[in-house]
mmCIF file of C-alpha atoms in Angstrom:
data_model
loop_
_atom_site.group_PDB
_atom_site.id
_atom_site.type_symbol
_atom_site.label_atom_id
_atom_site.label_comp_id
_atom_site.label_asym_id
_atom_site.label_seq_id
_atom_site.Cartn_x
_atom_site.Cartn_y
_atom_site.Cartn_z
ATOM 1 C CA MET G 1 196.219 47.885 22.448
ATOM 2 C CA ARG G 2 195.775 48.529 18.765
ATOM 3 C CA VAL G 3 196.220 51.986 17.318
ATOM 4 C CA GLU G 4 192.597 51.915 16.209
ATOM 5 C CA THR G 5 191.434 51.600 19.817
ATOM 6 C CA GLY G 6 193.385 54.707 20.783
ATOM 7 C CA VAL G 7 192.060 56.728 17.856
ATOM 8 C CA ARG G 8 188.493 55.642 18.611
ATOM 9 C CA ALA G 9 188.845 56.555 22.283
ATOM 10 C CA LEU G 10 190.323 59.930 21.375
ATOM 11 C CA LEU G 11 187.498 60.652 18.928
ATOM 12 C CA TRP G 12 184.866 59.670 21.510
ATOM 13 C CA LEU G 13 186.528 61.821 24.163
ATOM 14 C CA ALA G 14 186.786 64.800 21.812
ATOM 15 C CA ASN G 15 183.155 64.491 20.731
ATOM 16 C CA VAL G 16 181.884 64.203 24.295
ATOM 17 C CA ALA G 17 184.003 67.204 25.354
ATOM 18 C CA LEU G 18 182.741 69.260 22.404
ATOM 19 C CA THR G 19 179.140 68.318 23.110
ATOM 20 C CA LEU G 20 179.442 69.168 26.810
ATOM 21 C CA THR G 21 181.090 72.493 25.950
ATOM 22 C CA TRP G 22 178.316 73.238 23.468
ATOM 23 C CA LEU G 23 175.608 72.355 25.987
ATOM 24 C CA VAL G 24 177.242 74.286 28.828
ATOM 25 C CA ALA G 25 177.591 77.356 26.596
ATOM 26 C CA TRP G 26 173.811 77.758 26.563
ATOM 27 C CA ALA G 27 173.609 77.722 30.365
ATOM 28 C CA MET G 28 177.089 78.816 31.396
ATOM 29 C CA GLY G 29 175.890 81.272 34.035
ATOM 30 C CA ARG G 30 174.024 78.578 35.964
ATOM 31 C CA VAL G 31 176.801 76.010 35.485
ATOM 32 C CA ALA G 32 179.548 78.406 36.571
ATOM 33 C CA ALA G 33 177.530 79.417 39.629
ATOM 34 C CA SER G 34 177.205 75.798 40.682
ATOM 35 C CA PHE G 35 181.015 75.394 40.739
ATOM 36 C CA SER G 36 181.905 78.513 42.711
ATOM 37 C CA ALA G 37 181.210 82.200 42.891
ATOM 38 C CA GLU G 38 184.751 82.978 41.720
ATOM 39 C CA LEU G 39 184.433 81.191 38.363
ATOM 40 C CA SER G 40 183.020 83.484 35.712
ATOM 41 C CA PRO G 41 180.790 81.921 33.051
ATOM 42 C CA LEU G 42 183.042 83.211 30.278
ATOM 43 C CA ARG G 43 186.164 81.708 31.862
ATOM 44 C CA LEU G 44 184.392 78.366 32.184
ATOM 45 C CA HIS G 45 183.405 78.454 28.519
ATOM 46 C CA ILE G 46 186.899 79.471 27.390
ATOM 47 C CA ALA G 47 188.520 76.710 29.474
ATOM 48 C CA MET G 48 186.115 74.016 28.294
ATOM 49 C CA GLY G 49 186.190 75.266 24.712
ATOM 50 C CA SER G 50 189.982 75.356 24.612
ATOM 51 C CA LEU G 51 190.323 71.801 25.870
ATOM 52 C CA ALA G 52 187.527 70.432 23.686
ATOM 53 C CA THR G 53 188.833 72.194 20.574
ATOM 54 C CA LEU G 54 192.375 70.948 21.123
ATOM 55 C CA LEU G 55 191.094 67.397 21.590
ATOM 56 C CA SER G 56 188.987 67.723 18.459
ATOM 57 C CA LEU G 57 191.882 69.060 16.375
ATOM 58 C CA PHE G 58 194.159 66.302 17.656
ATOM 59 C CA ALA G 59 191.538 63.616 16.935
ATOM 60 C CA SER G 60 191.004 64.890 13.384
ATOM 61 C CA THR G 61 194.742 64.968 12.785
ATOM 62 C CA CYS G 62 195.110 61.426 14.148
ATOM 63 C CA ILE G 63 192.403 60.211 11.771
ATOM 64 C CA LEU G 64 194.268 61.698 8.821
ATOM 65 C CA PHE G 65 197.600 60.223 9.914
ATOM 66 C CA TYR G 66 196.078 56.815 10.669
ATOM 67 C CA PHE G 67 194.682 56.348 7.168
ATOM 68 C CA ILE G 68 197.734 57.873 5.489
ATOM 69 C CA GLY G 69 200.137 55.759 7.551
ATOM 70 C CA THR G 70 198.383 52.444 7.083
ATOM 71 C CA GLY G 71 198.028 53.110 3.372
ATOM 72 C CA LEU G 72 201.724 53.892 3.015
ATOM 73 C CA TRP G 73 202.632 50.728 4.932
ATOM 74 C CA MET G 74 200.539 48.577 2.598
ATOM 75 C CA ARG G 75 201.970 50.295 -0.486
ATOM 76 C CA ASP G 76 205.558 49.869 0.694
ATOM 77 C CA GLN G 77 205.012 46.219 1.629
ATOM 78 C CA ALA G 78 203.486 45.500 -1.783
ATOM 79 C CA LYS G 79 206.541 47.012 -3.486
ATOM 80 C CA GLU G 80 208.913 44.926 -1.365
ATOM 81 C CA ILE G 81 207.080 41.610 -1.562
ATOM 82 C CA VAL G 82 206.635 41.708 -5.345
ATOM 83 C CA VAL G 83 210.343 40.824 -5.589
ATOM 84 C CA LEU G 84 209.779 37.579 -3.651
ATOM 85 C CA ASP G 85 206.366 36.662 -5.039
ATOM 86 C CA ARG G 86 204.845 38.663 -7.878
ATOM 87 C CA LYS G 87 201.332 37.292 -7.325
ATOM 88 C CA ALA G 88 201.396 38.112 -3.594
ATOM 89 C CA GLY G 89 202.785 41.579 -4.340
ATOM 90 C CA LEU G 90 199.999 42.305 -6.811
ATOM 91 C CA GLU G 91 197.400 41.050 -4.343
ATOM 92 C CA VAL G 92 198.756 43.298 -1.575
ATOM 93 C CA TRP G 93 198.743 46.196 -4.062
ATOM 94 C CA ARG G 94 195.066 45.469 -4.790
ATOM 95 C CA LEU G 95 194.350 45.507 -1.048
ATOM 96 C CA TYR G 96 196.228 48.805 -0.771
ATOM 97 C CA GLU G 97 194.075 50.342 -3.518
ATOM 98 C CA GLU G 98 190.876 49.139 -1.839
ATOM 99 C CA ALA G 99 192.035 50.416 1.549
ATOM 100 C CA ASN G 100 193.017 53.721 -0.044
ATOM 101 C CA ARG G 101 189.398 54.261 -1.114
ATOM 102 C CA LEU G 102 188.350 54.134 2.537
ATOM 103 C CA LYS G 103 189.955 57.552 3.117
ATOM 104 C CA ALA G 104 187.257 59.492 1.257
ATOM 105 C CA GLY G 105 184.677 59.745 4.043
ATOM 106 C CA PRO G 106 186.925 60.235 7.068
ATOM 107 C CA PHE G 107 189.273 62.639 5.241
ATOM 108 C CA ALA G 108 186.489 64.999 4.211
ATOM 109 C CA PHE G 109 185.009 65.114 7.702
ATOM 110 C CA ALA G 110 188.386 65.379 9.440
ATOM 111 C CA THR G 111 189.486 68.238 7.182
ATOM 112 C CA PHE G 112 186.191 70.044 7.647
ATOM 113 C CA GLY G 113 186.476 69.445 11.406
ATOM 114 C CA LEU G 114 189.940 71.007 11.443
ATOM 115 C CA ALA G 115 188.672 74.081 9.613
ATOM 116 C CA LEU G 116 185.547 74.441 11.771
ATOM 117 C CA GLY G 117 187.536 73.914 14.964
ATOM 118 C CA LEU G 118 190.170 76.500 14.109
ATOM 119 C CA PHE G 119 187.753 79.129 12.821
ATOM 120 C CA GLY G 120 185.239 78.508 15.606
ATOM 121 C CA TYR G 121 187.924 78.901 18.259
ATOM 122 C CA ILE G 122 189.436 82.045 16.736
ATOM 123 C CA LEU G 123 186.085 83.632 15.980
ATOM 124 C CA GLY G 124 184.924 82.913 19.528
ATOM 125 C CA GLY G 125 187.393 85.560 20.641
ATOM 126 C CA ALA G 126 186.219 87.890 17.904
ATOM 127 C CA THR G 127 182.637 87.417 19.112
ATOM 128 C CA HIS G 128 183.686 88.227 22.670
ATOM 129 C CA VAL G 129 185.140 91.610 21.653
ATOM 130 C CA GLY G 130 182.229 92.403 19.319
ATOM 131 C CA ALA G 131 184.243 92.205 16.084
ATOM 132 C CA ILE G 132 181.788 89.847 14.365
ATOM 133 C CA PRO G 133 178.059 89.166 14.657
ATOM 134 C CA PRO G 134 177.149 87.084 17.724
ATOM 135 C CA TRP G 135 175.601 84.242 15.685
ATOM 136 C CA VAL G 136 178.838 83.251 13.885
ATOM 137 C CA HIS G 137 180.617 81.476 16.763
ATOM 138 C CA PRO G 138 177.622 79.376 17.909
ATOM 139 C CA THR G 139 176.908 78.432 14.289
ATOM 140 C CA LEU G 140 180.471 77.224 13.738
ATOM 141 C CA ALA G 141 180.423 75.374 17.063
ATOM 142 C CA THR G 142 177.143 73.662 16.175
ATOM 143 C CA LEU G 143 178.512 72.656 12.767
ATOM 144 C CA LEU G 144 181.683 71.299 14.406
ATOM 145 C CA VAL G 145 179.760 69.171 16.900
ATOM 146 C CA ALA G 146 177.473 67.812 14.164
ATOM 147 C CA ASN G 147 180.382 67.209 11.777
ATOM 148 C CA ASN G 148 182.376 65.295 14.366
ATOM 149 C CA TRP G 149 179.512 63.010 15.424
ATOM 150 C CA ILE G 150 178.710 62.210 11.796
ATOM 151 C CA ALA G 151 182.418 61.729 11.059
ATOM 152 C CA GLN G 152 182.687 59.257 13.909
ATOM 153 C CA ARG G 153 180.269 56.900 12.178
ATOM 154 C CA PHE G 154 182.213 56.966 8.894
ATOM 155 C CA THR G 155 185.575 56.777 10.620
ATOM 156 C CA PHE G 156 184.720 53.804 12.835
ATOM 157 C CA ARG G 157 183.141 51.888 9.958
ATOM 158 C CA ASN G 158 186.095 52.508 7.666
ATOM 159 C CA MET G 159 188.612 51.651 10.395
ATOM 160 C CA VAL G 160 187.025 48.211 10.760
ATOM 161 C CA LYS G 161 187.316 47.660 7.014
ATOM 162 C CA ASN G 162 190.879 49.002 7.024
ATOM 163 C CA VAL G 163 191.909 46.573 9.782
ATOM 164 C CA ALA G 164 190.557 43.696 7.677
ATOM 165 C CA TYR G 165 192.650 44.869 4.704
ATOM 166 C CA LEU G 166 195.718 45.254 6.926
ATOM 167 C CA ASP G 167 195.262 41.780 8.391
ATOM 168 C CA GLU G 168 194.817 40.227 4.959
ATOM 169 C CA ALA G 169 197.880 42.057 3.627
ATOM 170 C CA SER G 170 199.922 40.877 6.639
ATOM 171 C CA ASP G 171 198.816 37.283 6.089
ATOM 172 C CA ARG G 172 199.839 37.427 2.430
ATOM 173 C CA LEU G 173 203.165 39.008 3.314
ATOM 174 C CA ASP G 174 203.895 36.360 5.944
ATOM 175 C CA ALA G 175 203.022 33.584 3.520
ATOM 176 C CA ALA G 176 205.237 35.032 0.769
ATOM 177 C CA GLU G 177 208.154 35.491 3.160
ATOM 178 C CA ALA G 178 207.737 31.938 4.518
ATOM 179 C CA ALA G 179 207.704 30.533 0.992
ATOM 180 C CA ALA G 180 210.846 32.483 0.095
ATOM 181 C CA ARG G 181 212.842 31.143 3.092
ATOM 182 C CA PRO G 182 215.176 28.318 2.266
ATOM 183 C CA GLY G 183 214.492 24.916 3.784
#
């Protein structure tokens, strides 16, 4: 399984969990009652929200690390291969620069998702105790759900492009290493 498959699955899971939590929040009394009389609507929302927020934060962090890590790998390989084959090294560096531009969309959404997730989660507790106006938490939650679904589109599209750059860089590296081997 490729790393990209895992990140995609995690992002899908996080977005579905966030969406279900958001939907259940509007009808948590009825939903909690359907599970059991002992489960309070607030406890259901806190449990779902905690899990969904943690998944969302982890998914956003994985997106950041994926693009940073693959970019660093390409950069380091370009620096190493330039010693064996200058042309191949410069071509891998060009691929690295193109792949590096792919970060713009996913990074902005992932960073915004981290901020919305953290503040939404913390301010949910503040809403519960009446420390802030009741509209703040649902607004942040709505923005988080929307941000993450929009981010998914940019992230998936840019991951496909990034894989193509990684594959091309690997092919060039393999060819340069094969040419440098004696015999």
